[in-house]
Amino acid sequence: MNMRRTTIKDVAEAAGVGVATVSRVLSGGSASPETRERVLTVAAQLDYRPSALGRNLRQRRSGGIGLLVPDITDSFYGRLADGVLACARSAGEPVILGTTGDDAEREAEEIAVLLEQGVDRVVAVPAGSGEIWEPTLRTGLTTVFAHRLAAGRHDVPAVLADDRAGVRTAVDYLTGLGHRRIAYLGGPGQDSRVSVFRQTLGALVDEELIVFARGSRDSAYAAAAGLFQHRPDLTAVLAGGNQLGEAAVLAARELDLRVPKDLSLIMFDDVPWAELCSPPLTVIAEPAQDIGYRAAELVLRAGGRRPRGALLPTELIVRGSCGPRRTV
Amino acid sequence: MNMRRTTIKDVAEAAGVGVATVSRVLSGGSASPETRERVLTVAAQLDYRPSALGRNLRQRRSGGIGLLVPDITDSFYGRLADGVLACARSAGEPVILGTTGDDAEREAEEIAVLLEQGVDRVVAVPAGSGEIWEPTLRTGLTTVFAHRLAAGRHDVPAVLADDRAGVRTAVDYLTGLGHRRIAYLGGPGQDSRVSVFRQTLGALVDEELIVFARGSRDSAYAAAAGLFQHRPDLTAVLAGGNQLGEAAVLAARELDLRVPKDLSLIMFDDVPWAELCSPPLTVIAEPAQDIGYRAAELVLRAGGRRPRGALLPTELIVRGSCGPRRTV
DNA sequence: CATGTTCATGGAAACGATTCCATCATGGTT
DNA sequence: AACCATGATGGAATCGTTTCCATGAACATG
């Protein structure tokens, strides 16, 4: 029962060369054509696969890239993860996935796990504020933020959707339809959007109409229902994500608000069911998968250098959930 | 610039003991109370974190568990993954995620990546047939299948939803409503469901009404539209997953089939948007997250022994997408 | 011809943990 | 008092790779 897997040493012996030579051949170093040939055939014959374990220890870093998202159950992050996976696969790199639940503490724990594993490249949707990342970044972790950046941390490259433009478009669209009392139903880490929201709305801004939910579905529903009940005079809502949009639709239905007659609704993030909803939801589409892919690309290409980030376009897709302001 | 991270050797020196002792203390071996105390305080002072790299090499296996799903974008697998992550987190284990696209070849590649990484525990939604897993399983990979099993491979523990019962319930429900021409719109790896479908339907079974899509959304839509156009006489559809259900709703809408008046629809897998759809979709709920959690539990607990699998209940949730057979 | 340069090559030293094994002290038993 | 069992301890080997360095050959240049 001697099922030891074949090591580089076996290959070296079988090929009649030293282990160093085998290593060089296999990792593209210099070697004479004949030996290269011989080593390669022998390696193929023995079905030799280098063990990542040995290599990782020697290089004091595990390959692979870490991926931290708030919630893999959320379609948006699912697509983002898919993008990262696609890029990683084309590079043959494994992806270690962790979820933070938009909680700074859990985020820190997940980072610790990654660090212990020797992962030195991370794509993250940051949950905690910038300081949390400070010690991590100084250990040489090359990090790329995706979808949003950590508060007060502009020294980390980030791949973002241009949601500021998205907010402007949406608000302009709604005011163009005659709406004056427009609410923003937000989630964690959307401060930048809200500031644009305020800015675009100008004199129309009403602080009571800006509410935030925590990450969960329940919290989103609670925020939406609370908002609608507390301020029945509002006529339009901008929901900051697909779970918030879902909550808004549900709450509106529960309170017998007809969309778009009583309430116009725009949602961030185009999801397949937006079209199936009745009425079909007007959305601001964000290229979630692209965000993931680009972020992974950046983190893989980064040879120690800090790459520049990217800003990807959003798109207003008009369906049926917005109408002219109701005349009370 | 000497930023070497602190190793077990540093701790040993600082505590005035041997590295072996430190290792034992940290991994729960025997040691005298005083030394244990001393080692622990010193380790804390130096902020020592054991490197998984060294440990992995020595034990010739990386910790962590591999997770293979067809498509992380699919809400069902997202929830399944979430379950796996929840369990893994409570054990402090990292999760390496790979997607197979329901393609045997890609599955094999992902397995190869995991093996190279030294991963020896895998939770997988198998794509390829049983033989593909043969060599893998013999290398000592402890595997648990989730959601479905690989064709002809009953020697691998699996955590499944009792979708056979689900199919029976759904079919009984539809026939009870008077339906006679009932279609099954399936995806990859649903043979077991279809056999129950045939069995339950008995004399009513019509092979033309059993169609399969490949994994993608497009393929699902094509299959649904083709089915509806080719056999306008059918009055009920059982969709084998949320993407297939989505496609069915879309195709029905496109062809001006009213649900449930012209067409009754039941979908496998309860997703949040099923309630938002109009009409709200009647579904067979599957405990995706539980499946993931239980599977991860099994794979973690397995101390070389092969654990027994589990069969989790499904539930018919009646909403508004099924009605009595239309009278033509 | 002597010397320097370039290359292929292999031995050996890392990398950081776990674990085998020998050693030594202690305390109890005959 | 001699002996054995027990338990704590540290040195050293080990895991599989990469990479540093020394060696020697071949070749070019003066």
PDB file of C-alpha atoms in Angstrom, chain A residues 89, chain B residues 68-71 98-113 124-136 145 148 150-151 188-189 214-215:
ATOM      1  CA  ARG A  89     -10.202  30.134 -13.776  1.00  0.00           C
TER       2      ARG A  89
ATOM      3  CA  LEU B  68     -18.201  22.807  -6.546  1.00  0.00           C
ATOM      4  CA  VAL B  69     -21.502  24.141  -7.831  1.00  0.00           C
ATOM      5  CA  PRO B  70     -22.812  24.484 -11.371  1.00  0.00           C
ATOM      6  CA  ASP B  71     -23.517  28.205 -11.223  1.00  0.00           C
ATOM      7  CA  GLY B  98     -15.364  26.521  -8.111  1.00  0.00           C
ATOM      8  CA  THR B  99     -18.125  26.507 -10.703  1.00  0.00           C
ATOM      9  CA  THR B 100     -18.637  23.755 -13.204  1.00  0.00           C
ATOM     10  CA  GLY B 101     -21.353  25.109 -15.470  1.00  0.00           C
ATOM     11  CA  ASP B 102     -22.788  21.605 -15.317  1.00  0.00           C
ATOM     12  CA  ASP B 103     -20.016  20.546 -17.624  1.00  0.00           C
ATOM     13  CA  ALA B 104     -18.084  17.358 -16.930  1.00  0.00           C
ATOM     14  CA  GLU B 105     -14.879  18.671 -18.395  1.00  0.00           C
ATOM     15  CA  ARG B 106     -14.899  21.850 -16.396  1.00  0.00           C
ATOM     16  CA  GLU B 107     -15.729  19.822 -13.351  1.00  0.00           C
ATOM     17  CA  ALA B 108     -12.664  17.683 -13.924  1.00  0.00           C
ATOM     18  CA  GLU B 109     -10.504  20.792 -14.235  1.00  0.00           C
ATOM     19  CA  GLU B 110     -11.839  22.223 -11.016  1.00  0.00           C
ATOM     20  CA  ILE B 111     -11.182  18.962  -9.236  1.00  0.00           C
ATOM     21  CA  ALA B 112      -7.637  19.007 -10.531  1.00  0.00           C
ATOM     22  CA  VAL B 113      -7.139  22.505  -9.134  1.00  0.00           C
ATOM     23  CA  ALA B 124     -19.993  19.011  -4.778  1.00  0.00           C
ATOM     24  CA  VAL B 125     -23.084  19.214  -6.884  1.00  0.00           C
ATOM     25  CA  PRO B 126     -21.837  16.618  -9.343  1.00  0.00           C
ATOM     26  CA  ALA B 127     -22.020  17.447 -13.033  1.00  0.00           C
ATOM     27  CA  GLY B 128     -20.305  14.542 -14.740  1.00  0.00           C
ATOM     28  CA  SER B 129     -21.263  10.941 -14.431  1.00  0.00           C
ATOM     29  CA  GLY B 130     -19.956   8.699 -11.715  1.00  0.00           C
ATOM     30  CA  GLU B 131     -16.817   7.442 -13.409  1.00  0.00           C
ATOM     31  CA  ILE B 132     -15.266  10.874 -13.438  1.00  0.00           C
ATOM     32  CA  TRP B 133     -15.126  10.784  -9.702  1.00  0.00           C
ATOM     33  CA  GLU B 134     -13.535   7.341  -9.547  1.00  0.00           C
ATOM     34  CA  PRO B 135      -9.840   8.298  -9.601  1.00  0.00           C
ATOM     35  CA  THR B 136     -10.522  11.289  -7.415  1.00  0.00           C
ATOM     36  CA  PHE B 145     -22.565  15.207  -2.900  1.00  0.00           C
ATOM     37  CA  ARG B 148     -28.114  15.428  -6.496  1.00  0.00           C
ATOM     38  CA  ALA B 150     -23.670  11.404  -9.789  1.00  0.00           C
ATOM     39  CA  ALA B 151     -25.152   8.822 -12.142  1.00  0.00           C
ATOM     40  CA  PRO B 188     -29.152  18.744 -16.186  1.00  0.00           C
ATOM     41  CA  GLY B 189     -29.040  15.838 -13.781  1.00  0.00           C
ATOM     42  CA  ARG B 214     -28.853  22.766 -20.661  1.00  0.00           C
ATOM     43  CA  GLY B 215     -27.590  24.891 -17.823  1.00  0.00           C
TER      44      GLY B 215
END
